[in-house]
Amino acid sequence: MAELKTEDIYQALNERLERQGYHLIGNHSSVKKCYWNHAAIAEHRFCYKSKFYGIESHRCIQLSVSNHWCWNACTHCWRLRPQDVGLEWNETKMPYNDDPKFIVENAIKEYRRIMSGYKGRQGTDMKMYQEAMNPKHVAISLTGEATLYPRLGELIKEFHNRGISTFLVTRGIRPDILANLEEEPSQLYISLEAWDKESYNLFNKPLVPRGWELTLETLGMLPSFSSTTVYRITVVKGFNDSDEAIKGFAKLIKLGLPNYVEVKAYMYVGASKGRLTRENMPNYDEVKEVAKKISNESNYPIVSESVPSRVVLLSNMEKPIRYGNGMPMGWSSVEEEESPGEYDDEP
């Protein structure tokens, strides 16, 4: 059998993404509808980012700028890996570098295309539909490591110039990129599952040397950011819910002093189902218990929670910073009942 060319491999990977509902942009980016885009516009139900940070769920773009590349091979991640698809490629280096303005324009275009189907749909709030055609926020995450895109700061600035706020999600493995952004995101997320080098090498499986040391370097420079900063601790039942892990997370919080800490459940979805089991997905009460312990260890009080997304928010801020006209921080209603399968599309 002839060896596949690099472009054929990426074409095969892109075809898989398209079958999974991704809208491809150029050579390395994509947009995908989030569950909460639908829930907001059709059911008046909103994601935790709306409650915590004021994000309007029906006006929020989910964007990846690094579809197939990352410096980690995290156990819980849904990114396609070589062993998942029987193909081989260099996961650590992006061979493409599309123009930021092109990505931004087409991210907005594809988002409008995604949401346009709600115009004549029964149950659609037409005022919210009109608002959705003018997105106000982008989560730069979804799949792959965003900091591998070399023009990330330009991309963020391009969104800001259009009145669109940005949340950048990263595993924190590129402190060099984060330290030299032309423009900071509105909010910077660092995703954490491990609490020390041993657990990091076991679970996050770095594909480059000194992955844990690079992560610590990122955490250490967070207090220098003018944007708000967040740790998102993904709770994987049976792995990082022990007392040892909780004490380790508390030490990391004291190192980076983030404005917020999200303690959030691992979701049993995508390619991660081949590496973990449904039993590794904690329910809301189990997440809440871990959050309480981290709160006690770190002296970060619990300030909010979202049952459907199985997430609890801790913060050392006296007053939250809002990035839109979403739900107020203290909002709660019957929609906060546990509802299996409702999650945002971020690992």
Short mmCIF file of C-alpha atoms in Angstrom, two decimals:
data_model
loop_
_atom_site.label_atom_id
_atom_site.label_comp_id
_atom_site.label_asym_id
_atom_site.label_seq_id
_atom_site.Cartn_x
_atom_site.Cartn_y
_atom_site.Cartn_z
CA MET A 1 0.00 0.00 0.00
CA ALA A 2 1.44 3.40 -1.01
CA GLU A 3 2.29 5.82 1.80
CA LEU A 4 -0.15 8.71 2.03
CA LYS A 5 1.10 12.21 1.29
CA THR A 6 0.88 14.81 4.04
CA GLU A 7 -1.90 16.71 2.26
CA ASP A 8 -3.89 13.48 1.88
CA ILE A 9 -3.60 12.81 5.61
CA TYR A 10 -4.90 16.27 6.50
CA GLN A 11 -7.69 15.91 3.98
CA ALA A 12 -8.73 12.63 5.61
CA LEU A 13 -8.63 14.26 9.06
CA ASN A 14 -10.66 17.23 7.85
CA GLU A 15 -13.28 14.92 6.39
CA ARG A 16 -13.67 13.31 9.80
CA LEU A 17 -14.07 16.72 11.43
CA GLU A 18 -16.74 17.68 8.91
CA ARG A 19 -18.67 14.49 9.69
CA GLN A 20 -18.53 15.53 13.35
CA GLY A 21 -20.12 18.90 12.60
CA TYR A 22 -17.05 21.11 12.28
CA HIS A 23 -17.16 23.94 9.73
CA LEU A 24 -13.64 24.18 8.34
CA ILE A 25 -11.90 27.52 7.75
CA GLY A 26 -8.83 27.65 5.55
CA ASN A 27 -6.00 25.25 6.30
CA HIS A 28 -6.08 24.86 10.07
CA SER A 29 -9.15 26.41 11.71
CA SER A 30 -12.79 25.47 12.34
CA VAL A 31 -16.03 26.56 13.98
CA LYS A 32 -18.57 24.22 15.57
CA LYS A 33 -22.00 24.81 17.07
CA CYS A 34 -22.07 24.43 20.82
CA TYR A 35 -24.97 22.69 22.57
CA TRP A 36 -25.65 25.97 24.38
CA ASN A 37 -26.01 27.94 21.14
CA HIS A 38 -29.08 25.80 20.52
CA ALA A 39 -30.33 25.76 24.12
CA ALA A 40 -30.20 29.54 24.37
CA ILE A 41 -31.98 30.46 21.15
CA ALA A 42 -34.54 27.64 21.22
CA GLU A 43 -35.13 27.03 24.93
CA HIS A 44 -33.89 30.13 26.82
CA ARG A 45 -31.34 28.02 28.67
CA PHE A 46 -27.80 29.33 29.03
CA CYS A 47 -24.33 27.93 29.64
CA TYR A 48 -22.19 28.53 32.67
CA LYS A 49 -20.15 31.20 30.86
CA SER A 50 -23.33 33.25 30.70
CA LYS A 51 -23.95 32.90 34.40
CA PHE A 52 -20.34 33.36 35.50
CA TYR A 53 -19.06 35.95 33.01
CA GLY A 54 -22.06 37.48 31.23
CA ILE A 55 -21.41 35.77 27.89
CA GLU A 56 -24.54 35.61 25.71
CA SER A 57 -24.71 31.93 24.73
CA HIS A 58 -26.53 32.58 21.45
CA ARG A 59 -23.81 35.02 20.35
CA CYS A 60 -20.75 32.91 21.19
CA ILE A 61 -18.48 31.41 18.52
CA GLN A 62 -16.47 28.26 19.27
CA LEU A 63 -13.26 28.48 17.26
CA SER A 64 -10.21 26.29 16.83
CA VAL A 65 -7.11 27.69 15.13
CA SER A 66 -5.13 24.45 15.46
CA ASN A 67 -7.39 21.61 14.41
CA HIS A 68 -4.89 18.74 14.45
CA TRP A 69 -1.91 19.95 16.46
CA CYS A 70 -0.96 20.09 20.12
CA TRP A 71 2.06 19.59 22.38
CA ASN A 72 0.08 17.27 24.66
CA ALA A 73 -1.79 14.02 24.12
CA CYS A 74 -4.17 14.35 27.06
CA THR A 75 -6.03 11.20 28.06
CA HIS A 76 -9.42 12.94 28.30
CA CYS A 77 -9.17 15.04 25.12
CA TRP A 78 -11.40 14.44 22.08
CA ARG A 79 -8.78 15.67 19.58
CA LEU A 80 -8.14 13.06 16.92
CA ARG A 81 -4.87 11.24 17.57
CA PRO A 82 -2.85 8.98 15.22
CA GLN A 83 -3.87 5.83 17.09
CA ASP A 84 -7.54 6.87 16.84
CA VAL A 85 -7.55 7.08 13.06
CA GLY A 86 -4.67 4.91 11.88
CA LEU A 87 -2.78 7.86 10.36
CA GLU A 88 0.55 9.46 11.22
CA TRP A 89 1.38 13.18 11.20
CA ASN A 90 3.54 15.61 13.15
CA GLU A 91 1.16 16.65 15.92
CA THR A 92 3.51 19.29 17.34
CA LYS A 93 4.07 21.57 14.34
CA MET A 94 1.48 23.39 12.24
CA PRO A 95 2.50 23.38 8.57
CA TYR A 96 0.08 26.22 7.77
CA ASN A 97 -0.27 29.85 8.84
CA ASP A 98 -3.47 31.49 7.57
CA ASP A 99 -4.03 35.23 7.80
CA PRO A 100 -5.80 36.29 11.04
CA LYS A 101 -8.24 38.58 9.25
CA PHE A 102 -9.23 35.72 6.93
CA ILE A 103 -9.87 33.44 9.93
CA VAL A 104 -11.93 36.06 11.79
CA GLU A 105 -14.07 36.96 8.78
CA ASN A 106 -14.80 33.34 7.99
CA ALA A 107 -15.38 32.36 11.63
CA ILE A 108 -18.15 34.98 11.76
CA LYS A 109 -19.46 33.85 8.36
CA GLU A 110 -19.60 30.19 9.38
CA TYR A 111 -21.19 31.01 12.72
CA ARG A 112 -23.92 32.94 10.94
CA ARG A 113 -24.38 30.02 8.57
CA ILE A 114 -24.73 27.63 11.54
CA MET A 115 -27.28 29.82 13.30
CA SER A 116 -29.23 30.75 10.16
CA GLY A 117 -31.16 27.48 10.36
CA TYR A 118 -33.01 28.77 13.41
CA LYS A 119 -34.74 31.57 11.49
CA GLY A 120 -37.83 29.58 10.59
CA ARG A 121 -37.57 26.98 13.35
CA GLN A 122 -40.51 26.58 15.74
CA GLY A 123 -39.62 27.84 19.20
CA THR A 124 -36.91 30.25 18.05
CA ASP A 125 -36.81 33.59 19.84
CA MET A 126 -36.59 35.93 16.86
CA LYS A 127 -35.03 38.75 18.86
CA MET A 128 -32.29 36.39 19.96
CA TYR A 129 -31.95 35.11 16.39
CA GLN A 130 -31.26 38.64 15.18
CA GLU A 131 -28.72 39.08 17.97
CA ALA A 132 -27.05 35.79 17.02
CA MET A 133 -26.34 37.20 13.57
CA ASN A 134 -24.09 39.71 15.36
CA PRO A 135 -21.81 37.53 17.54
CA LYS A 136 -20.17 39.27 20.48
CA HIS A 137 -17.83 36.61 21.87
CA VAL A 138 -15.41 33.92 20.72
CA ALA A 139 -13.98 31.02 22.70
CA ILE A 140 -10.64 30.14 21.11
CA SER A 141 -10.43 26.51 22.12
CA LEU A 142 -12.52 23.58 20.82
CA THR A 143 -9.74 21.26 19.59
CA GLY A 144 -5.95 21.48 19.38
CA GLU A 145 -3.57 23.91 21.14
CA ALA A 146 -4.31 27.49 20.12
CA THR A 147 -0.88 28.81 21.09
CA LEU A 148 0.71 26.83 18.26
CA TYR A 149 -0.82 29.35 15.83
CA PRO A 150 2.01 31.90 15.44
CA ARG A 151 -0.26 34.90 14.73
CA LEU A 152 -2.52 34.41 17.74
CA GLY A 153 -2.08 37.94 19.12
CA GLU A 154 -3.04 39.43 15.76
CA LEU A 155 -6.12 37.21 15.67
CA ILE A 156 -7.21 38.34 19.13
CA LYS A 157 -6.71 41.98 18.17
CA GLU A 158 -8.77 41.49 15.01
CA PHE A 159 -11.69 40.14 17.06
CA HIS A 160 -11.41 42.99 19.57
CA ASN A 161 -11.41 45.54 16.74
CA ARG A 162 -14.81 44.13 15.75
CA GLY A 163 -16.24 44.44 19.27
CA ILE A 164 -15.97 40.71 19.97
CA SER A 165 -14.57 39.60 23.34
CA THR A 166 -12.16 36.65 23.48
CA PHE A 167 -11.58 33.77 25.87
CA LEU A 168 -8.34 31.93 25.08
CA VAL A 169 -8.07 28.35 26.34
CA THR A 170 -4.64 26.74 26.53
CA ARG A 171 -2.82 23.98 28.39
CA GLY A 172 -0.18 26.58 29.22
CA ILE A 173 2.63 24.80 27.44
CA ARG A 174 3.76 27.83 25.38
CA PRO A 175 4.75 30.55 27.87
CA ASP A 176 6.90 32.11 25.16
CA ILE A 177 3.84 32.77 23.00
CA LEU A 178 1.68 34.02 25.86
CA ALA A 179 4.40 36.39 27.06
CA ASN A 180 4.69 38.00 23.63
CA LEU A 181 1.08 38.37 22.46
CA GLU A 182 0.47 41.55 20.49
CA GLU A 183 -2.82 41.77 22.39
CA GLU A 184 -4.05 39.84 25.41
CA PRO A 185 -7.39 38.01 25.29
CA SER A 186 -10.29 39.28 27.34
CA GLN A 187 -9.83 36.24 29.56
CA LEU A 188 -7.10 33.62 29.66
CA TYR A 189 -7.94 30.04 30.62
CA ILE A 190 -5.32 27.52 31.71
CA SER A 191 -6.69 23.96 31.62
CA LEU A 192 -5.33 21.70 34.35
CA GLU A 193 -5.88 18.04 35.12
CA ALA A 194 -2.53 17.20 36.73
CA TRP A 195 -1.09 18.59 39.93
CA ASP A 196 2.60 17.60 39.68
CA LYS A 197 5.12 16.38 37.14
CA GLU A 198 4.38 12.69 37.66
CA SER A 199 0.62 13.06 37.21
CA TYR A 200 1.18 15.40 34.24
CA ASN A 201 3.43 12.94 32.41
CA LEU A 202 0.95 10.15 33.12
CA PHE A 203 -2.24 11.93 32.09
CA ASN A 204 -1.32 14.78 29.74
CA LYS A 205 1.41 12.83 27.94
CA PRO A 206 3.55 15.72 26.64
CA LEU A 207 4.87 15.32 23.11
CA VAL A 208 7.76 17.72 23.75
CA PRO A 209 10.46 17.89 26.47
CA ARG A 210 9.91 19.83 29.74
CA GLY A 211 6.14 20.03 29.36
CA TRP A 212 5.50 20.35 33.09
CA GLU A 213 8.24 22.93 33.56
CA LEU A 214 6.79 25.00 30.73
CA THR A 215 3.37 24.78 32.36
CA LEU A 216 4.74 26.03 35.67
CA GLU A 217 6.45 28.89 33.84
CA THR A 218 3.08 29.89 32.38
CA LEU A 219 1.35 29.75 35.75
CA GLY A 220 4.09 31.81 37.35
CA MET A 221 3.62 34.69 34.93
CA LEU A 222 -0.21 34.89 35.17
CA PRO A 223 -0.16 37.69 37.78
CA SER A 224 1.50 39.92 35.15
CA PHE A 225 -1.53 39.69 32.82
CA SER A 226 -3.96 42.60 32.69
CA SER A 227 -6.73 40.29 31.44
CA THR A 228 -8.65 38.11 33.88
CA THR A 229 -7.16 34.65 34.35
CA VAL A 230 -8.81 31.32 35.05
CA TYR A 231 -7.73 27.83 36.02
CA ARG A 232 -10.12 25.23 34.68
CA ILE A 233 -9.57 22.08 36.70
CA THR A 234 -11.20 19.14 34.94
CA VAL A 235 -12.18 16.52 37.50
CA VAL A 236 -11.59 12.97 36.30
CA LYS A 237 -13.09 10.61 38.82
CA GLY A 238 -10.51 8.17 40.16
CA PHE A 239 -7.57 10.20 38.91
CA ASN A 240 -7.42 13.73 40.31
CA ASP A 241 -10.07 13.79 43.04
CA SER A 242 -7.77 12.50 45.82
CA ASP A 243 -6.53 14.52 48.78
CA GLU A 244 -3.04 14.49 47.23
CA ALA A 245 -4.37 16.01 44.01
CA ILE A 246 -6.43 18.63 45.85
CA LYS A 247 -3.41 19.78 47.86
CA GLY A 248 -1.41 19.91 44.63
CA PHE A 249 -4.02 22.05 42.90
CA ALA A 250 -4.05 24.42 45.86
CA LYS A 251 -0.28 24.91 45.48
CA LEU A 252 -0.74 25.68 41.79
CA ILE A 253 -3.43 28.23 42.63
CA LYS A 254 -1.04 29.96 45.03
CA LEU A 255 1.58 30.04 42.27
CA GLY A 256 -0.55 31.64 39.53
CA LEU A 257 -3.11 33.51 41.66
CA PRO A 258 -5.84 33.27 38.99
CA ASN A 259 -8.89 35.49 39.28
CA TYR A 260 -11.17 32.48 38.92
CA VAL A 261 -10.95 28.71 39.37
CA GLU A 262 -13.48 26.53 37.57
CA VAL A 263 -13.82 23.00 38.91
CA LYS A 264 -15.53 21.11 36.12
CA ALA A 265 -16.47 17.51 35.31
CA TYR A 266 -14.73 15.47 32.65
CA MET A 267 -17.27 14.56 29.98
CA TYR A 268 -17.27 11.12 28.41
CA VAL A 269 -17.28 12.17 24.74
CA GLY A 270 -15.34 11.84 21.50
CA ALA A 271 -12.06 9.95 21.25
CA SER A 272 -11.64 10.03 25.03
CA LYS A 273 -14.16 7.18 25.23
CA GLY A 274 -11.40 4.88 23.98
CA ARG A 275 -9.11 5.87 26.87
CA LEU A 276 -11.45 6.42 29.83
CA THR A 277 -14.76 4.97 30.97
CA ARG A 278 -18.14 6.48 31.81
CA GLU A 279 -17.27 5.85 35.47
CA ASN A 280 -14.52 8.48 35.17
CA MET A 281 -17.20 11.15 34.57
CA PRO A 282 -18.23 12.59 37.95
CA ASN A 283 -21.74 13.77 38.69
CA TYR A 284 -22.43 17.27 39.91
CA ASP A 285 -22.35 16.39 43.63
CA GLU A 286 -18.93 14.78 43.23
CA VAL A 287 -17.59 17.86 41.45
CA LYS A 288 -19.03 20.08 44.18
CA GLU A 289 -17.27 18.03 46.84
CA VAL A 290 -13.90 18.39 45.09
CA ALA A 291 -14.54 22.12 44.68
CA LYS A 292 -15.24 22.51 48.40
CA LYS A 293 -11.96 20.81 49.28
CA ILE A 294 -9.98 22.93 46.81
CA SER A 295 -11.71 26.02 48.21
CA ASN A 296 -10.68 25.10 51.76
CA GLU A 297 -7.08 24.40 50.75
CA SER A 298 -6.65 27.51 48.60
CA ASN A 299 -8.81 30.05 50.49
CA TYR A 300 -10.70 30.79 47.27
CA PRO A 301 -14.41 30.91 48.19
CA ILE A 302 -17.10 29.28 46.06
CA VAL A 303 -19.02 32.09 44.34
CA SER A 304 -21.27 30.33 41.80
CA GLU A 305 -22.16 27.02 40.20
CA SER A 306 -23.95 25.47 37.22
CA VAL A 307 -25.53 22.06 37.62
CA PRO A 308 -26.13 21.27 33.91
CA SER A 309 -22.46 21.93 33.06
CA ARG A 310 -21.29 20.26 36.28
CA VAL A 311 -19.04 23.17 37.19
CA VAL A 312 -18.36 25.15 40.35
CA LEU A 313 -16.70 28.59 40.33
CA LEU A 314 -14.20 29.82 42.91
CA SER A 315 -12.82 33.36 42.97
CA ASN A 316 -10.64 35.71 44.99
CA MET A 317 -12.31 38.76 43.41
CA GLU A 318 -14.66 40.97 45.38
CA LYS A 319 -16.73 41.74 42.29
CA PRO A 320 -16.95 39.70 39.06
CA ILE A 321 -15.95 41.15 35.70
CA ARG A 322 -18.67 40.75 33.06
CA TYR A 323 -18.10 40.46 29.31
CA GLY A 324 -21.67 40.76 28.05
CA ASN A 325 -25.33 40.93 28.98
CA GLY A 326 -25.79 37.32 30.03
CA MET A 327 -27.39 36.05 33.19
CA PRO A 328 -26.53 37.70 36.52
CA MET A 329 -24.05 35.89 38.76
CA GLY A 330 -26.68 34.76 41.24
CA TRP A 331 -29.14 33.49 38.61
CA SER A 332 -30.84 30.17 39.30
CA SER A 333 -34.01 28.47 38.11
CA VAL A 334 -35.51 25.11 37.22
CA GLU A 335 -33.10 24.94 34.28
CA GLU A 336 -30.37 24.21 36.82
CA GLU A 337 -31.59 20.65 37.28
CA GLU A 338 -29.16 17.88 36.32
CA SER A 339 -29.56 17.01 32.65
CA PRO A 340 -27.21 14.30 31.33
CA GLY A 341 -25.46 15.03 28.04
CA GLU A 342 -25.57 18.82 28.34
CA TYR A 343 -22.08 20.19 28.17
CA ASP A 344 -20.09 22.80 26.36
CA ASP A 345 -17.83 21.65 23.56
CA GLU A 346 -14.51 22.07 25.35
CA PRO A 347 -12.37 19.29 26.82
#
